[in-house]
Amino acid sequence: MKPTVPKKAYRPRASRAAASGVLKTAGQTTKRSGATRWANTWVQSPNWFFGFWIVVALCLVIYTLNALFGQVHPGSAWGLSYGIAATILFVAVFLYALRRRLMKVRALGRSWVYLQVHVYGGALFLLLVFMHTGFQWPQGVLTWWLWALSIWVVGSGLLGIVLQKWLPTLLSSGLTTEVHYDRIPDLVSEIRRRAEALVEDADYAIRTFYRDDLAPSLTGPETHLAYYLGASDVNGRSRQFDALGAMLPAEERAKLSELREMVQTKQEIDAHYTLQKALRGWLLLHVPVSVVLIVLLGFHIFSVWYW
Amino acid sequence: MSMGPHSGTAEQRVQLYEDRWSSYGDSTGLADLSERPTAKTLKAFDLFKEFDDEVLETLSQDISVAKWEAGAILFEEGSYLDLAFYIVEGSVSLFLQKHADAPPQPIYTTRMVTTPEGGGGATKMYDKTVFEEQIEAQKEHQAKDATKMTMLASMDFDLSKGEERTLGSGEIFGEIGALNGWPQSVTARTASDCTLVQIRLPALQQLKRKSKDFKAWTDRLYRERSLWQQLKTTPLFAGADDAFLSDLTQKVELVSCSPGEVVAQEGEATDALYLVRSGFLKVSQRLADEDVAMTYLSKGMTFGEAELLMDGLDAWQFTLTSVGYTELVRVERSDFARLVQRHPAVERHLWEAAVARIKETGATRQRPEKTDLIEFSLEKGLVQGNSILVMDLDVCTRCDDCVRGCASTHGGRPRFVREGDRYDNFLIARSCYHCEDPVCLIGCPTGAIRRANVGEVVEVDDSLCIGCSNCANKCPYDAIVMHETGETWPDTALPEWLRGKDRKVASKCDLCHTSDEGPACVTSCPHSCAFRISTLDEFQQLQAISGAQR
């Protein structure tokens, strides 16, 4: 498919009628306030959120009572129970991965529910692992690795949650275009092709500006950390365009303006590239280690029951 | 590569295809089809006598003269046509095919549908007429929202079960469905050898615009053939007696509006009640030197009732502008007065509509962002949609599970693209809107694209699709994509131009309507950011709560 440069988002305009007070002002509307928007984005379901903390509190109460009447260690009845509960929870957490791979089976229900189990169940799993070990360092090599990998997996999962909650808001509120990650190289190529066609018969100053300053950045998608801070013009191109525009005749300014729009689109694509790469990249920290954890956990269970 | 498992059905169906002039149904009875007619040829027909050569030259590209053998099915009940037929010679019989008492079909079989739960291959005959299906759909619609009315729109012929009607030389049919984008309510079969002038939609629209006589003629036919029944089955007039409705049918004016045409101007004297037959109208008000969209009107809605009912409101309170091509029924003030005087139930209904409008416009004044949403929705066609896929980009992690979920439930071929227009932080994905009046259905040569049931999901039957791209080209929202199947049409395929070519099929969202689980795009989204909305109110609710409890 031939790439088409993405369209800009429609932003509700500030109506003059609204500005004049004839209509109610935007601040009084039912649209979400910043705080509500933030809260809603981070806690999608209060039921799950508060339910999780209630279960955490219950677990801690049980553990405290348990610890008052005897020592908890992995080999004790209570310690073993916590271990079994953690394992069951781990299996439940793993179902999310299965759900994503079995999309064809419609009867499995909503993916969202599996993700809630994955997130809250994963956090609870770590708590149960700590309870299983009696909140102490593990003794053996295998159990130490299990303990460390559990922390790593849950920690990287939490990092993923942070990224998944934070970066989409940067992408949607800071940028006006929407871009498919896989199509980014094609889109950049298309912008470069159009830009080159535009400057071909443009003024010498524009051609020079394009060749020296713009062309290198149009060779492919670029990553800039500044996009994490919501920056839109990481190269300070606006000033360059303004300065050059002041020196050009009207018809050349139109070309420069078109070129500027292309560069702005490219910068938005770069922002998408940077942020979407992070949205995908964190999985490398999470998934492979989770697989190792599954294998080691299986070995741990086998060894406990065998010996 | 040979054809797939559908080849038998596809070939059988393809044999029914001739070209765009026999846009639906069996064309084996088509004996002759003219090339593009000259102005002189057209002038030989009464219909075109008043036009000069220049106009006829423009019209001629959308007109053809066809000779049909007796017994040929011109179109079937429920099909969407972009054609009207003018009978030059011979006669055509019209009847309700989707009924057990319908006349037998000596030559051709009726359209069969595969039952969703039939385990594949099981078929059933339709047991209800389009009209009956519409009434049921209307009841369901009313049950969901009593304040909204559904206007029956497919009644180009008001036939009763078992009744057959014959049209002869000098008569026209199919024009109401073609002009309004409505399904045909009858099946048409040639009763004798016929010569028909077949007029496609662009020419029909021009004829109506350029000729007062043609407009008056088609309006008269509309009144005679379907308006009475249409008014009778519209909830607004449900309580009115037959005599009054017959009288009203003759008195109302049928108004056709072009895009951007102002129907009523704020401040000018209110002289009539308008009832929308098809299309959309923007209702706006002048506030602080700008026109602010307050709401919009769609099929079956009325306008002007508040001004006519309330004392002291003699002028239009809003401006009414046609968004696209719109068809209206205009009821004069005097007729309106008689109507409400004689029928308190109608008056009560109108009061409810008036109050609802006042509430709605008042709410819009309280929520200025809604006026933007209305403008955006009218411009982008969201108001047409029955099910629009919307994604909250504040929450979407761009994981594409929605696309994968869709693909995995549709043989690896996704039915939508995660691209499209953006409104604020929402993406309107490029997925079928399942429009109220789907233009994609018009002119499908094999009937492959159709509604699963009246008023329901628009779906494509792969086995019938010949990959002509008609639907994809017609869809204003780019929601239909042509896919390669990896197959090649066999040497026996008809029409001949298909032979040896790569087989393509049209692909579009079917809302996963055969599954109880709902659309896969929504259920596969792990972040609950994909929604299906059917009204602007739902969009507004989504804006208000997005990210909250799902």
Tab-separated table of C-alpha atoms in Angstrom, chain B residues 32-407:
chain	number	residue	atom	x	y	z
B	32	ASP	CA	-30.084	-6.603	-26.047
B	33	LEU	CA	-28.363	-3.657	-24.475
B	34	SER	CA	-27.685	-0.422	-26.305
B	35	GLU	CA	-24.399	1.414	-26.500
B	36	ARG	CA	-24.428	4.927	-25.109
B	37	PRO	CA	-27.562	6.426	-26.735
B	38	THR	CA	-27.372	9.596	-28.786
B	39	ALA	CA	-29.453	12.659	-28.032
B	40	LYS	CA	-31.585	11.829	-31.072
B	41	THR	CA	-32.293	8.334	-29.762
B	42	LEU	CA	-33.319	9.689	-26.412
B	43	LYS	CA	-35.586	12.323	-27.905
B	44	ALA	CA	-37.655	9.533	-29.393
B	45	PHE	CA	-38.877	8.758	-25.870
B	46	ASP	CA	-41.552	10.953	-24.280
B	47	LEU	CA	-39.532	11.178	-21.121
B	48	PHE	CA	-36.738	13.164	-22.737
B	49	LYS	CA	-38.630	15.265	-25.292
B	50	GLU	CA	-38.382	18.522	-23.362
B	51	PHE	CA	-34.575	18.472	-23.044
B	52	ASP	CA	-32.162	19.993	-25.521
B	53	ASP	CA	-29.345	18.037	-27.135
B	54	GLU	CA	-26.677	19.387	-24.814
B	55	VAL	CA	-28.474	18.174	-21.690
B	56	LEU	CA	-29.242	14.819	-23.254
B	57	GLU	CA	-25.623	14.393	-24.255
B	58	THR	CA	-24.642	14.822	-20.589
B	59	LEU	CA	-27.375	12.502	-19.398
B	60	SER	CA	-26.733	9.813	-21.995
B	61	GLN	CA	-23.674	8.376	-20.273
B	62	ASP	CA	-25.953	7.211	-17.481
B	63	ILE	CA	-28.777	5.962	-19.659
B	64	SER	CA	-29.158	2.748	-21.622
B	65	VAL	CA	-31.928	1.085	-23.591
B	66	ALA	CA	-32.393	-2.589	-22.818
B	67	LYS	CA	-34.564	-5.275	-24.342
B	68	TRP	CA	-35.672	-7.960	-21.921
B	69	GLU	CA	-37.339	-11.280	-22.555
B	70	ALA	CA	-40.532	-12.201	-20.749
B	71	GLY	CA	-39.986	-13.698	-17.292
B	72	ALA	CA	-36.688	-11.994	-16.550
B	73	ILE	CA	-36.143	-10.800	-13.005
B	74	LEU	CA	-35.102	-7.139	-13.155
B	75	PHE	CA	-34.448	-6.857	-9.447
B	76	GLU	CA	-35.402	-8.582	-6.281
B	77	GLU	CA	-37.121	-7.385	-3.154
B	78	GLY	CA	-34.645	-5.989	-0.660
B	79	SER	CA	-31.970	-5.206	-3.243
B	80	TYR	CA	-30.389	-1.793	-3.570
B	81	LEU	CA	-30.381	-0.251	-7.037
B	82	ASP	CA	-28.910	2.836	-8.563
B	83	LEU	CA	-31.282	2.384	-11.500
B	84	ALA	CA	-34.781	3.445	-12.480
B	85	PHE	CA	-36.669	1.703	-15.286
B	86	TYR	CA	-38.874	3.520	-17.785
B	87	ILE	CA	-41.100	1.183	-19.773
B	88	VAL	CA	-41.099	1.927	-23.497
B	89	GLU	CA	-42.771	-1.295	-24.616
B	90	GLY	CA	-44.191	-4.312	-22.837
B	91	SER	CA	-45.229	-4.786	-19.233
B	92	VAL	CA	-43.568	-5.513	-15.927
B	93	SER	CA	-45.152	-7.215	-12.960
B	94	LEU	CA	-44.320	-6.324	-9.389
B	95	PHE	CA	-44.933	-8.612	-6.464
B	96	LEU	CA	-43.797	-9.495	-2.973
B	97	GLN	CA	-41.381	-12.325	-3.371
B	98	LYS	CA	-40.457	-12.825	0.246
B	99	HIS	CA	-43.737	-14.353	1.129
B	100	ALA	CA	-45.093	-17.850	0.957
B	101	ASP	CA	-48.104	-16.731	-1.107
B	102	ALA	CA	-45.948	-15.008	-3.704
B	103	PRO	CA	-46.424	-16.016	-7.320
B	104	PRO	CA	-44.224	-18.948	-8.337
B	105	GLN	CA	-40.877	-18.269	-9.958
B	106	PRO	CA	-40.896	-20.177	-13.223
B	107	ILE	CA	-37.410	-19.331	-14.370
B	108	TYR	CA	-35.259	-18.120	-11.552
B	109	THR	CA	-34.817	-18.927	-7.909
B	110	THR	CA	-35.050	-16.383	-5.160
B	111	ARG	CA	-32.080	-15.190	-3.176
B	112	MET	CA	-31.093	-17.573	-0.422
B	113	VAL	CA	-29.442	-16.664	2.819
B	114	THR	CA	-27.172	-18.764	4.961
B	115	THR	CA	-28.396	-19.032	8.496
B	116	PRO	CA	-25.732	-17.850	10.954
B	117	GLU	CA	-26.267	-20.747	13.294
B	118	GLY	CA	-26.884	-23.201	10.541
B	119	GLY	CA	-23.478	-24.774	10.795
B	120	GLY	CA	-22.661	-23.615	7.297
B	121	GLY	CA	-24.549	-24.415	4.206
B	122	ALA	CA	-28.025	-24.481	5.695
B	123	THR	CA	-30.343	-22.109	3.879
B	124	LYS	CA	-33.757	-20.669	4.490
B	125	MET	CA	-36.263	-18.730	2.501
B	126	TYR	CA	-37.273	-15.288	3.641
B	127	ASP	CA	-40.562	-15.485	5.430
B	128	LYS	CA	-41.190	-11.766	5.867
B	129	THR	CA	-41.519	-8.919	3.428
B	130	VAL	CA	-39.149	-5.969	3.572
B	131	PHE	CA	-42.067	-3.935	4.866
B	132	GLU	CA	-42.760	-6.375	7.688
B	133	GLU	CA	-39.097	-6.474	8.599
B	134	GLN	CA	-39.019	-2.696	8.701
B	135	ILE	CA	-42.010	-2.539	11.001
B	136	GLU	CA	-40.309	-4.955	13.383
B	137	ALA	CA	-37.099	-2.948	13.216
B	138	GLN	CA	-39.085	0.191	13.946
B	139	LYS	CA	-40.725	-1.373	16.972
B	140	GLU	CA	-37.360	-2.404	18.350
B	141	HIS	CA	-36.007	1.068	17.689
B	142	GLN	CA	-38.952	2.653	19.472
B	143	ALA	CA	-38.617	0.287	22.380
B	144	LYS	CA	-35.024	1.431	22.874
B	145	ASP	CA	-35.775	5.125	22.655
B	146	ALA	CA	-39.356	6.263	22.628
B	147	THR	CA	-38.467	9.853	21.772
B	148	LYS	CA	-37.091	8.887	18.381
B	149	MET	CA	-39.147	7.981	15.386
B	150	THR	CA	-38.250	5.732	12.557
B	151	MET	CA	-39.794	6.557	9.245
B	152	LEU	CA	-40.420	3.658	6.975
B	153	ALA	CA	-38.665	4.424	3.790
B	154	SER	CA	-38.676	1.507	1.450
B	155	MET	CA	-42.256	1.673	0.320
B	156	ASP	CA	-41.902	2.424	-3.346
B	157	PHE	CA	-44.931	0.179	-3.908
B	158	ASP	CA	-47.590	-0.472	-1.339
B	159	LEU	CA	-48.586	-4.024	-2.173
B	160	SER	CA	-50.347	-6.424	0.084
B	161	LYS	CA	-49.371	-10.057	0.437
B	162	GLY	CA	-50.163	-12.061	-2.649
B	163	GLU	CA	-51.003	-8.957	-4.674
B	164	GLU	CA	-49.367	-8.485	-8.050
B	165	ARG	CA	-49.279	-5.200	-9.899
B	166	THR	CA	-48.552	-4.708	-13.572
B	167	LEU	CA	-47.005	-1.592	-15.047
B	168	GLY	CA	-47.158	-0.806	-18.732
B	169	SER	CA	-45.759	1.468	-21.362
B	170	GLY	CA	-44.907	5.006	-20.188
B	171	GLU	CA	-44.533	4.081	-16.532
B	172	ILE	CA	-41.427	4.318	-14.383
B	173	PHE	CA	-40.345	2.257	-11.390
B	174	GLY	CA	-37.320	1.795	-9.122
B	175	GLU	CA	-36.745	5.560	-8.965
B	176	ILE	CA	-37.756	5.987	-5.315
B	177	GLY	CA	-35.278	3.412	-4.068
B	178	ALA	CA	-32.559	4.727	-6.364
B	179	LEU	CA	-33.018	8.378	-5.415
B	180	ASN	CA	-33.223	7.725	-1.684
B	181	GLY	CA	-30.853	4.819	-1.329
B	182	TRP	CA	-33.638	2.591	-0.053
B	183	PRO	CA	-34.011	-1.126	-0.728
B	184	GLN	CA	-36.621	-2.155	-3.269
B	185	SER	CA	-39.797	-3.265	-1.555
B	186	VAL	CA	-40.937	-5.496	-4.419
B	187	THR	CA	-39.535	-7.896	-6.975
B	188	ALA	CA	-39.853	-6.817	-10.612
B	189	ARG	CA	-40.269	-9.361	-13.396
B	190	THR	CA	-40.960	-8.713	-17.055
B	191	ALA	CA	-44.486	-9.921	-17.843
B	192	SER	CA	-43.816	-9.783	-21.606
B	193	ASP	CA	-40.922	-8.950	-23.868
B	194	CYS	CA	-39.972	-5.425	-22.853
B	195	THR	CA	-38.000	-2.434	-23.988
B	196	LEU	CA	-36.845	-0.432	-21.017
B	197	VAL	CA	-34.925	2.816	-20.706
B	198	GLN	CA	-32.641	2.309	-17.751
B	199	ILE	CA	-31.570	5.473	-15.977
B	200	ARG	CA	-28.766	5.518	-13.445
B	201	LEU	CA	-28.774	7.725	-10.350
B	202	PRO	CA	-26.670	10.681	-11.640
B	203	ALA	CA	-29.011	11.092	-14.607
B	204	LEU	CA	-32.060	10.687	-12.371
B	205	GLN	CA	-30.882	13.442	-10.059
B	206	GLN	CA	-30.205	15.733	-13.007
B	207	LEU	CA	-33.586	14.999	-14.524
B	208	LYS	CA	-35.250	15.900	-11.276
B	209	ARG	CA	-33.291	19.111	-10.965
B	210	LYS	CA	-33.641	20.229	-14.574
B	211	SER	CA	-37.246	19.312	-15.250
B	212	LYS	CA	-40.176	20.554	-13.214
B	213	ASP	CA	-42.419	18.161	-15.102
B	214	PHE	CA	-40.238	15.175	-14.286
B	215	LYS	CA	-40.091	16.177	-10.636
B	216	ALA	CA	-43.850	16.675	-10.532
B	217	TRP	CA	-44.351	13.303	-12.192
B	218	THR	CA	-42.075	11.383	-9.832
B	219	ASP	CA	-43.570	13.238	-6.857
B	220	ARG	CA	-47.042	12.287	-8.005
B	221	LEU	CA	-46.010	8.671	-8.352
B	222	TYR	CA	-44.503	8.786	-4.908
B	223	ARG	CA	-47.732	10.138	-3.447
B	224	GLU	CA	-49.787	7.517	-5.252
B	225	ARG	CA	-47.575	4.548	-4.613
B	226	SER	CA	-46.148	4.969	-1.167
B	227	LEU	CA	-46.635	8.231	0.704
B	228	TRP	CA	-49.923	7.286	2.317
B	229	GLN	CA	-48.506	4.078	3.703
B	230	GLN	CA	-45.327	5.844	4.732
B	231	LEU	CA	-47.207	8.511	6.669
B	232	LYS	CA	-49.546	5.962	8.161
B	233	THR	CA	-46.691	3.905	9.535
B	234	THR	CA	-44.805	6.919	10.860
B	235	PRO	CA	-45.487	7.167	14.608
B	236	LEU	CA	-46.289	10.851	14.299
B	237	PHE	CA	-49.374	10.154	12.197
B	238	ALA	CA	-50.229	6.768	13.638
B	239	GLY	CA	-53.419	8.091	15.242
B	240	ALA	CA	-54.681	10.024	12.218
B	241	ASP	CA	-57.674	8.642	10.343
B	242	ASP	CA	-57.381	7.352	6.803
B	243	ALA	CA	-59.444	10.113	5.216
B	244	PHE	CA	-57.334	12.803	6.772
B	245	LEU	CA	-54.126	11.095	5.692
B	246	SER	CA	-55.403	10.691	2.145
B	247	ASP	CA	-56.141	14.391	2.101
B	248	LEU	CA	-52.761	15.200	3.607
B	249	THR	CA	-51.010	13.001	1.066
B	250	GLN	CA	-52.319	15.202	-1.711
B	251	LYS	CA	-51.562	18.457	0.053
B	252	VAL	CA	-48.056	18.021	1.393
B	253	GLU	CA	-45.183	19.276	-0.674
B	254	LEU	CA	-42.235	17.000	-1.402
B	255	VAL	CA	-39.052	19.003	-1.141
B	256	SER	CA	-35.661	17.928	-2.523
B	257	CYS	CA	-32.652	19.805	-1.190
B	258	SER	CA	-29.109	20.051	-2.473
B	259	PRO	CA	-26.057	20.097	-0.202
B	260	GLY	CA	-25.802	23.371	1.701
B	261	GLU	CA	-29.313	24.496	0.804
B	262	VAL	CA	-31.033	26.491	3.524
B	263	VAL	CA	-34.501	25.104	4.209
B	264	ALA	CA	-35.490	27.533	6.942
B	265	GLN	CA	-33.774	30.746	7.973
B	266	GLU	CA	-33.693	31.848	11.596
B	267	GLY	CA	-35.860	34.907	12.101
B	268	GLU	CA	-38.025	34.374	9.031
B	269	ALA	CA	-41.727	33.562	9.342
B	270	THR	CA	-42.521	29.947	10.150
B	271	ASP	CA	-44.821	28.619	7.496
B	272	ALA	CA	-44.657	24.835	7.678
B	273	LEU	CA	-43.735	21.661	9.498
B	274	TYR	CA	-40.977	19.593	7.895
B	275	LEU	CA	-40.639	15.845	8.081
B	276	VAL	CA	-37.343	14.344	6.956
B	277	ARG	CA	-37.721	11.505	4.424
B	278	SER	CA	-34.034	10.944	3.895
B	279	GLY	CA	-30.707	12.683	4.479
B	280	PHE	CA	-29.482	14.968	7.233
B	281	LEU	CA	-30.103	18.588	8.172
B	282	LYS	CA	-28.039	20.800	10.406
B	283	VAL	CA	-29.942	22.841	12.979
B	284	SER	CA	-27.974	25.956	13.850
B	285	GLN	CA	-28.474	29.202	15.693
B	286	ARG	CA	-26.787	32.576	15.386
B	287	LEU	CA	-24.838	33.255	18.571
B	288	ALA	CA	-22.227	35.977	18.967
B	289	ASP	CA	-21.919	36.520	15.221
B	290	GLU	CA	-21.419	32.911	14.308
B	291	ASP	CA	-23.632	30.019	13.330
B	292	VAL	CA	-23.489	27.414	16.049
B	293	ALA	CA	-24.671	23.889	15.261
B	294	MET	CA	-27.193	22.919	17.913
B	295	THR	CA	-28.277	19.535	16.690
B	296	TYR	CA	-29.107	17.701	13.502
B	297	LEU	CA	-32.148	16.021	12.007
B	298	SER	CA	-32.237	12.617	10.375
B	299	LYS	CA	-34.813	10.401	8.706
B	300	GLY	CA	-38.196	10.439	10.422
B	301	MET	CA	-37.598	13.578	12.484
B	302	THR	CA	-39.745	16.683	12.346
B	303	PHE	CA	-38.878	20.345	12.501
B	304	GLY	CA	-40.988	23.426	13.063
B	305	GLU	CA	-43.373	21.913	15.577
B	306	ALA	CA	-42.215	24.209	18.411
B	307	GLU	CA	-42.684	27.334	16.311
B	308	LEU	CA	-46.111	26.232	15.116
B	309	LEU	CA	-47.390	25.004	18.464
B	310	MET	CA	-46.256	27.799	20.760
B	311	ASP	CA	-48.056	31.089	20.780
B	312	GLY	CA	-45.823	34.026	20.037
B	313	LEU	CA	-43.230	32.028	18.150
B	314	ASP	CA	-43.989	33.090	14.620
B	315	ALA	CA	-40.431	32.998	13.333
B	316	TRP	CA	-37.936	30.169	12.927
B	317	GLN	CA	-35.797	29.908	16.023
B	318	PHE	CA	-33.072	28.056	14.147
B	319	THR	CA	-31.605	27.813	10.693
B	320	LEU	CA	-32.081	24.503	8.944
B	321	THR	CA	-29.430	23.557	6.383
B	322	SER	CA	-29.283	20.454	4.223
B	323	VAL	CA	-26.020	18.560	4.749
B	324	GLY	CA	-26.145	16.394	1.621
B	325	TYR	CA	-29.017	15.572	-0.686
B	326	THR	CA	-32.106	15.609	1.477
B	327	GLU	CA	-35.735	14.742	0.851
B	328	LEU	CA	-38.416	16.395	2.993
B	329	VAL	CA	-42.159	16.399	3.398
B	330	ARG	CA	-43.518	19.897	3.932
B	331	VAL	CA	-46.838	20.290	5.773
B	332	GLU	CA	-48.371	23.766	5.390
B	333	ARG	CA	-49.267	25.752	8.499
B	334	SER	CA	-53.002	25.518	7.733
B	335	ASP	CA	-52.838	21.733	7.282
B	336	PHE	CA	-50.799	21.516	10.423
B	337	ALA	CA	-53.468	23.464	12.333
B	338	ARG	CA	-56.160	21.082	11.091
B	339	LEU	CA	-54.011	18.110	11.967
B	340	VAL	CA	-53.466	19.056	15.605
B	341	GLN	CA	-57.039	20.208	16.000
B	342	ARG	CA	-58.467	16.907	14.842
B	343	HIS	CA	-55.874	14.599	16.334
B	344	PRO	CA	-54.811	15.327	19.917
B	345	ALA	CA	-52.483	12.319	19.839
B	346	VAL	CA	-50.512	13.878	17.005
B	347	GLU	CA	-50.355	17.150	18.888
B	348	ARG	CA	-49.089	15.356	21.971
B	349	HIS	CA	-46.415	13.646	19.921
B	350	LEU	CA	-45.362	16.966	18.425
B	351	TRP	CA	-45.224	18.609	21.842
B	352	GLU	CA	-42.916	15.827	23.002
B	353	ALA	CA	-40.700	16.378	19.983
B	354	ALA	CA	-40.700	20.135	20.601
B	355	VAL	CA	-39.783	19.746	24.254
B	356	ALA	CA	-37.056	17.243	23.380
B	357	ARG	CA	-35.617	19.709	20.847
B	358	ILE	CA	-35.700	22.584	23.341
B	359	LYS	CA	-33.967	20.418	25.940
B	360	GLU	CA	-31.366	19.306	23.443
B	361	THR	CA	-30.531	22.763	22.182
B	362	GLY	CA	-30.482	24.040	25.738
B	363	ALA	CA	-28.036	21.293	26.625
B	364	THR	CA	-25.860	22.247	23.680
B	365	ARG	CA	-25.725	25.820	24.925
B	366	GLN	CA	-24.506	24.439	28.230
B	367	ARG	CA	-21.879	22.302	26.559
B	368	PRO	CA	-20.130	24.259	23.818
B	369	GLU	CA	-17.934	21.332	22.858
B	370	LYS	CA	-21.021	19.547	21.614
B	371	THR	CA	-21.515	22.019	18.797
B	372	ASP	CA	-18.032	21.147	17.548
B	373	LEU	CA	-18.836	17.487	17.798
B	374	ILE	CA	-22.031	17.977	15.792
B	375	GLU	CA	-20.174	19.878	13.072
B	376	PHE	CA	-17.435	17.246	13.018
B	377	SER	CA	-19.945	14.397	12.924
B	378	LEU	CA	-21.942	15.929	10.102
B	379	GLU	CA	-18.781	16.604	8.129
B	380	LYS	CA	-17.310	13.155	8.673
B	381	GLY	CA	-20.565	11.255	8.348
B	382	LEU	CA	-20.625	9.908	11.911
B	383	VAL	CA	-24.324	10.748	12.086
B	384	GLN	CA	-24.905	8.066	9.444
B	385	GLY	CA	-23.345	5.380	11.591
B	386	ASN	CA	-25.072	2.711	13.591
B	387	SER	CA	-21.845	1.325	14.997
B	388	ILE	CA	-18.672	3.383	14.853
B	389	LEU	CA	-15.381	2.089	16.170
B	390	VAL	CA	-13.838	4.719	18.428
B	391	MET	CA	-10.560	4.412	20.291
B	392	ASP	CA	-9.434	6.418	23.272
B	393	LEU	CA	-5.856	7.327	22.404
B	394	ASP	CA	-5.155	8.442	25.951
B	395	VAL	CA	-5.345	4.794	26.934
B	396	CYS	CA	-4.383	2.978	23.738
B	397	THR	CA	-0.874	1.527	23.893
B	398	ARG	CA	-0.841	0.911	20.117
B	399	CYS	CA	-0.424	-2.815	20.776
B	400	ASP	CA	-2.693	-3.650	17.800
B	401	ASP	CA	-4.419	-6.480	19.660
B	402	CYS	CA	-7.686	-5.090	18.281
B	403	VAL	CA	-6.437	-5.627	14.736
B	404	ARG	CA	-5.045	-9.064	15.582
B	405	GLY	CA	-8.301	-10.041	17.292
B	406	CYS	CA	-10.244	-8.962	14.222
B	407	ALA	CA	-7.894	-10.796	11.881
